[in-house]
Short mmCIF file of C-alpha atoms and ligand atoms in Angstrom, two decimals:
data_model
loop_
_atom_site.label_atom_id
_atom_site.label_comp_id
_atom_site.label_asym_id
_atom_site.label_seq_id
_atom_site.Cartn_x
_atom_site.Cartn_y
_atom_site.Cartn_z
CA UNK Z 1 97.14 -56.42 -58.65
CA UNK Z 2 95.18 -54.19 -57.08
CA UNK Z 3 94.87 -50.50 -55.52
CA UNK Z 4 98.03 -49.05 -55.91
CA UNK Z 5 99.49 -51.56 -58.08
CA UNK Z 6 97.26 -50.65 -61.05
CA UNK Z 7 98.15 -46.94 -60.82
CA UNK Z 8 98.33 -46.14 -64.28
CA UNK Z 9 100.10 -42.94 -66.39
CA UNK Z 10 100.19 -42.31 -70.16
CA UNK Z 11 103.29 -41.55 -72.15
CA UNK Z 12 103.32 -39.93 -75.30
CA UNK Z 13 106.97 -40.54 -77.34
CA UNK Z 14 106.73 -36.67 -79.07
CA UNK Z 15 107.96 -36.40 -82.73
CA UNK Z 16 110.79 -34.25 -81.49
CA UNK Z 17 112.12 -37.26 -79.48
CA UNK Z 18 111.03 -39.17 -82.20
CA UNK Z 19 113.58 -36.85 -85.11
CA UNK Z 20 115.96 -36.97 -82.80
CA UNK Z 21 116.60 -40.84 -82.52
CA UNK Z 22 116.03 -40.94 -78.49
CA UNK Z 23 112.84 -42.75 -78.67
CA UNK Z 24 115.21 -45.96 -77.51
CA UNK Z 25 116.52 -44.01 -74.73
CA UNK Z 26 113.13 -43.08 -73.19
CA UNK Z 27 112.01 -46.51 -73.96
CA UNK Z 28 115.33 -47.54 -71.94
CA UNK Z 29 114.67 -44.84 -69.07
CA UNK Z 30 111.48 -45.52 -68.36
CA UNK Z 31 112.17 -49.90 -67.90
CA UNK Z 32 111.04 -51.58 -65.71
CA UNK Z 33 114.07 -52.17 -64.51
CA UNK Z 34 114.71 -48.49 -63.85
CA UNK Z 35 111.01 -48.03 -62.43
CA UNK Z 36 109.23 -51.23 -61.65
CA UNK Z 37 106.78 -50.03 -64.14
CA UNK Z 38 105.23 -52.41 -66.28
CA UNK Z 39 104.23 -51.82 -70.02
CA UNK Z 40 100.03 -52.39 -70.38
CA UNK Z 41 99.83 -51.39 -73.92
CA UNK Z 42 101.42 -48.99 -76.73
CA UNK Z 43 100.91 -47.50 -79.99
CA UNK Z 44 102.18 -45.55 -83.12
CA UNK Z 45 99.34 -43.05 -83.53
CA UNK Z 46 99.70 -40.35 -86.59
CA UNK Z 47 97.82 -37.35 -84.08
CA UNK Z 48 94.81 -35.91 -86.23
CA UNK Z 49 93.27 -32.29 -85.00
CA UNK Z 50 90.68 -34.08 -83.20
CA UNK Z 51 93.07 -36.07 -80.37
CA UNK Z 52 95.21 -33.42 -80.53
CA UNK Z 53 92.45 -30.79 -79.21
CA UNK Z 54 90.70 -33.24 -76.81
CA UNK Z 55 94.65 -34.43 -75.38
CA UNK Z 56 95.78 -30.55 -75.02
CA UNK Z 57 92.28 -29.17 -74.22
CA UNK Z 58 93.39 -27.52 -70.83
CA UNK Z 59 95.24 -25.65 -73.01
CA UNK Z 60 92.91 -24.33 -75.53
CA UNK Z 61 92.97 -20.30 -76.26
CA UNK Z 62 96.18 -19.62 -75.03
CA UNK Z 63 98.89 -18.68 -76.92
CA UNK Z 64 101.18 -21.76 -77.33
CA UNK Z 65 97.93 -23.63 -78.27
CA UNK Z 66 97.89 -23.49 -81.93
CA UNK Z 67 101.89 -24.04 -82.25
CA UNK Z 68 101.20 -26.91 -79.47
CA UNK Z 69 98.89 -28.62 -82.05
CA UNK Z 70 101.12 -28.72 -85.01
CA UNK Z 71 103.69 -29.88 -82.47
CA UNK Z 72 102.08 -32.75 -81.36
CA UNK Z 73 100.80 -33.31 -84.80
CA UNK Z 74 104.11 -33.76 -86.27
CA UNK Z 75 103.68 -30.66 -88.46
CA UNK Z 76 107.01 -28.48 -87.02
CA UNK Z 77 108.52 -31.81 -87.01
CA UNK Z 78 108.15 -33.60 -90.27
CA UNK Z 79 106.20 -30.63 -92.25
CA UNK Z 80 107.15 -32.31 -95.49
CA UNK Z 81 106.78 -36.03 -94.44
CA UNK Z 82 103.74 -36.94 -93.73
CA UNK Z 83 104.29 -41.09 -93.44
CA UNK Z 84 106.77 -39.45 -90.94
CA UNK Z 85 104.22 -37.36 -88.53
CA UNK Z 86 103.54 -39.67 -85.30
CA UNK Z 87 103.62 -40.44 -81.93
CA UNK Z 88 104.09 -43.56 -79.48
CA UNK Z 89 102.24 -43.98 -76.73
CA UNK Z 90 102.36 -46.29 -73.79
CA UNK Z 91 100.45 -46.94 -70.89
CA UNK Z 92 102.66 -47.79 -67.83
CA UNK Z 93 101.34 -49.48 -65.30
CA UNK Z 94 102.32 -49.84 -61.13
CA UNK Z 95 102.53 -48.12 -57.83
CA UNK Z 96 103.48 -44.52 -58.08
CA UNK Z 97 102.84 -44.49 -61.84
CA UNK Z 98 102.25 -40.72 -62.29
CA UNK Z 99 104.75 -39.42 -59.66
CA UNK Z 100 107.90 -41.72 -61.07
CA UNK Z 101 107.57 -40.76 -65.14
CA UNK Z 102 106.90 -37.26 -63.80
CA UNK Z 103 109.54 -37.26 -62.04
CA UNK Z 104 111.60 -38.86 -65.07
CA UNK Z 105 110.56 -36.23 -67.99
CA UNK Z 106 111.25 -33.86 -64.86
CA UNK Z 107 109.91 -30.18 -65.93
CA UNK Z 108 107.55 -28.73 -68.61
CA UNK Z 109 110.16 -25.99 -69.54
CA UNK Z 110 113.73 -27.90 -70.52
CA UNK Z 111 115.85 -24.82 -69.52
CA UNK Z 112 114.81 -24.97 -66.29
CA UNK Z 113 114.65 -28.87 -66.25
CA UNK Z 114 118.57 -28.17 -67.15
CA UNK Z 115 118.59 -26.08 -64.69
CA UNK Z 116 116.88 -27.98 -61.78
CA UNK Z 117 117.64 -31.70 -62.85
CA UNK Z 118 120.01 -32.44 -65.46
CA UNK Z 119 119.93 -35.64 -66.68
CA UNK Z 120 115.24 -35.88 -66.64
CA UNK Z 121 114.13 -35.97 -69.95
CA UNK Z 122 113.05 -33.39 -70.70
CA UNK Z 123 116.43 -31.57 -70.37
CA UNK Z 124 118.06 -32.37 -73.43
CA UNK Z 125 114.43 -30.48 -74.80
CA UNK Z 126 115.05 -27.28 -76.72
CA UNK Z 127 113.18 -23.82 -76.62
CA UNK Z 128 111.60 -23.22 -79.92
CA UNK Z 129 110.91 -19.30 -81.43
CA UNK Z 130 107.83 -18.57 -82.93
CA UNK Z 131 107.61 -15.95 -85.91
CA UNK Z 132 105.35 -14.39 -87.23
CA UNK Z 133 105.31 -13.76 -91.31
CA UNK Z 134 107.34 -10.10 -91.40
CA UNK Z 135 110.22 -12.74 -89.12
CA UNK Z 136 109.17 -10.92 -85.39
CA UNK Z 137 109.63 -13.48 -82.67
CA UNK Z 138 105.73 -13.55 -81.28
CA UNK Z 139 106.13 -16.08 -78.90
CA UNK Z 140 107.94 -19.69 -78.15
CA UNK Z 141 106.91 -23.22 -78.13
CA UNK Z 142 108.87 -25.41 -75.20
CA UNK Z 143 109.66 -28.99 -77.07
CA UNK Z 144 110.22 -31.75 -74.33
CA UNK Z 145 110.49 -34.54 -75.98
CA UNK Z 146 107.79 -36.36 -74.08
CA UNK Z 147 104.14 -36.28 -72.55
CA UNK Z 148 103.42 -37.59 -68.93
CA UNK Z 149 99.98 -37.79 -67.73
CA UNK Z 150 100.40 -34.63 -63.70
CA UNK Z 151 97.36 -36.68 -61.93
CA UNK Z 152 95.92 -39.88 -61.33
CA UNK Z 153 92.39 -38.66 -62.67
CA UNK Z 154 94.52 -36.79 -65.70
CA UNK Z 155 95.84 -40.36 -66.54
CA UNK Z 156 92.84 -41.68 -66.73
CA UNK Z 157 91.20 -39.45 -68.66
CA UNK Z 158 94.07 -39.51 -71.11
CA UNK Z 159 94.64 -43.50 -71.35
CA UNK Z 160 90.45 -43.76 -71.98
CA UNK Z 161 90.77 -40.90 -75.10
CA UNK Z 162 93.89 -42.69 -76.74
CA UNK Z 163 93.54 -46.48 -75.82
CA UNK Z 164 90.29 -48.69 -76.60
CA UNK Z 165 89.04 -51.09 -73.67
CA UNK Z 166 90.43 -53.69 -76.31
CA UNK Z 167 94.08 -52.22 -76.93
CA UNK Z 168 94.96 -53.06 -73.33
CA UNK Z 169 95.52 -57.18 -71.73
CA UNK Z 170 91.78 -57.67 -69.91
CA UNK Z 171 93.88 -58.07 -66.43
CA UNK Z 172 95.68 -55.00 -67.18
CA UNK Z 173 93.08 -52.40 -66.95
CA UNK Z 174 90.75 -50.98 -64.30
CA UNK Z 175 88.78 -48.60 -65.59
CA UNK Z 176 84.99 -50.42 -65.99
CA UNK Z 177 84.08 -52.12 -69.43
CA UNK Z 178 80.66 -52.07 -70.91
CA UNK Z 179 79.09 -53.60 -73.91
CA UNK Z 180 77.18 -51.59 -76.40
CA UNK Z 181 73.58 -52.40 -77.06
CA UNK Z 182 73.54 -50.31 -79.68
CA UNK Z 183 75.49 -49.60 -83.02
CA UNK Z 184 76.90 -45.54 -83.25
CA UNK Z 185 78.02 -43.75 -85.74
CA UNK Z 186 79.99 -40.72 -86.10
CA UNK Z 187 79.96 -38.12 -89.14
CA UNK Z 188 80.71 -34.30 -88.65
CA UNK Z 189 80.53 -33.51 -84.91
CA UNK Z 190 77.11 -34.84 -84.68
CA UNK Z 191 76.58 -38.90 -83.05
CA UNK Z 192 73.75 -41.32 -85.31
CA UNK Z 193 72.43 -44.84 -84.14
CA UNK Z 194 71.66 -45.68 -87.52
CA UNK Z 195 74.57 -45.58 -90.68
CA UNK Z 196 74.85 -42.60 -92.80
CA UNK Z 197 77.48 -42.50 -95.83
CA UNK Z 198 80.38 -41.16 -94.68
CA UNK Z 199 79.62 -41.75 -91.07
CA UNK Z 200 82.40 -43.97 -89.04
CA UNK Z 201 80.90 -46.71 -86.99
CA UNK Z 202 82.56 -46.19 -83.66
CA UNK Z 203 80.56 -49.01 -81.70
CA UNK Z 204 78.18 -51.74 -82.67
CA UNK Z 205 76.40 -54.16 -80.09
CA UNK Z 206 79.20 -56.28 -78.62
CA UNK Z 207 81.61 -54.57 -78.66
CA UNK Z 208 83.38 -53.57 -75.82
CA UNK Z 209 83.72 -49.58 -74.36
CA UNK Z 210 84.97 -47.88 -71.70
CA UNK Z 211 81.49 -47.20 -69.63
CA UNK Z 212 82.49 -43.54 -69.11
CA UNK Z 213 82.38 -43.05 -72.66
CA UNK Z 214 79.30 -45.68 -73.42
CA UNK Z 215 77.50 -43.36 -70.68
CA UNK Z 216 78.19 -40.19 -72.43
CA UNK Z 217 77.13 -41.54 -75.65
CA UNK Z 218 73.83 -42.71 -74.11
CA UNK Z 219 73.54 -38.92 -73.01
CA UNK Z 220 74.04 -37.72 -76.03
CA UNK Z 221 71.68 -40.03 -77.85
CA UNK Z 222 69.03 -39.00 -75.07
CA UNK Z 223 69.31 -35.32 -75.83
CA UNK Z 224 71.08 -34.75 -72.04
CA UNK Z 225 74.86 -34.10 -73.10
CA UNK Z 226 77.13 -34.73 -70.05
CA UNK Z 227 80.29 -32.78 -69.06
CA UNK Z 228 82.40 -35.21 -71.88
CA UNK Z 229 82.26 -34.34 -75.46
CA UNK Z 230 81.48 -36.43 -77.86
CA UNK Z 231 84.71 -35.52 -79.42
CA UNK Z 232 86.48 -37.38 -76.72
CA UNK Z 233 85.09 -40.81 -77.55
CA UNK Z 234 84.87 -40.47 -81.20
CA UNK Z 235 88.73 -39.70 -81.04
CA UNK Z 236 90.08 -42.55 -79.66
CA UNK Z 237 87.64 -44.35 -82.85
CA UNK Z 238 89.51 -42.40 -85.41
CA UNK Z 239 93.13 -43.10 -84.54
CA UNK Z 240 94.62 -44.11 -87.89
CA UNK Z 241 91.78 -43.26 -89.99
CA UNK Z 242 92.45 -42.42 -93.12
CA UNK Z 243 88.69 -40.49 -94.01
CA UNK Z 244 87.41 -37.20 -93.00
CA UNK Z 245 84.54 -37.65 -90.30
O1 CDP U 301 102.90 -31.21 -70.62
P1 CDP U 301 103.43 -31.09 -68.82
O2 CDP U 301 101.70 -31.43 -68.58
O3 CDP U 301 104.41 -30.83 -67.89
O4 CDP U 301 103.33 -29.44 -69.27
P2 CDP U 301 101.29 -28.37 -69.69
O5 CDP U 301 101.42 -27.32 -69.16
O6 CDP U 301 100.26 -29.19 -69.60
O7 CDP U 301 101.58 -28.27 -71.34
C1 CDP U 301 101.74 -29.07 -72.11
C2 CDP U 301 102.91 -28.80 -73.42
O8 CDP U 301 102.61 -27.38 -73.82
C3 CDP U 301 104.06 -29.20 -72.90
O9 CDP U 301 104.29 -29.99 -72.56
C4 CDP U 301 105.01 -28.20 -73.64
O10 CDP U 301 105.35 -29.25 -75.08
C5 CDP U 301 103.84 -26.99 -74.34
N1 CDP U 301 104.07 -25.33 -73.59
C6 CDP U 301 104.39 -24.54 -74.50
O11 CDP U 301 104.57 -25.21 -75.58
N2 CDP U 301 104.73 -23.13 -73.85
C7 CDP U 301 104.20 -23.23 -72.74
N3 CDP U 301 104.26 -21.98 -72.08
C8 CDP U 301 103.37 -23.75 -71.66
C9 CDP U 301 103.25 -25.38 -72.21
MG1 MG U 302 100.08 -31.23 -68.90
#
């Protein structure tokens, strides 16, 4: 496989889809038979705040940001059942992966989706009124069942955020990888190259990492941080961790 056949996209089956038992439906409508795309990777994730915040970084500061973070963390749909606060993250691979999946997902707003594209996945979503302490409606949140990367650039950023290279079979990866020469540890939003009590080891010598992530870590270590944040690298190593770092 090469070129366009290696196009990739990230899909998240969000907590409202899990709660409403639409997982099978989504997997079915995104099957290789329907889309011509193949599964490259998948994982079940209890989304922590760092990952949620990085995934939706472009929406920081917007009125729907905090409710959106609660939604993707599963807190809105399973407030009292942390064990059910999950999303299913999937990488699909194949020609025009981004466009094909966005077409099947449909418009962001479920009401618009129902009007403009009946039958798309998001037409089954809902718009939830958000209330303040006085029970007044202060905004809305769009519960639209799945996330789908909007562009190839977004897909690359998101796939590298949710998946380590080793989560994807070697022949299905297309982003450059590199072996780490050093130990990298993370604690309290800081990077260390030797062990600190309570820190988490992101990488050890010989571990495979996305090349762009290693460049970011090296830049931060040398006091020359680039555009990519430390959290955007650390997030995937904190997936399904129970430790607070
Ligand atoms: O998911 P998509 O790329 O289609 O839309 P987005 O503009 O990147 O927004 C990300 C997510 O935020 C949406 O899928 C909605 O769940 C949520 N959202 C919302 O609740 N209210 C809005 N006005 C816009 C987006
Ligand atoms: Mg988007």
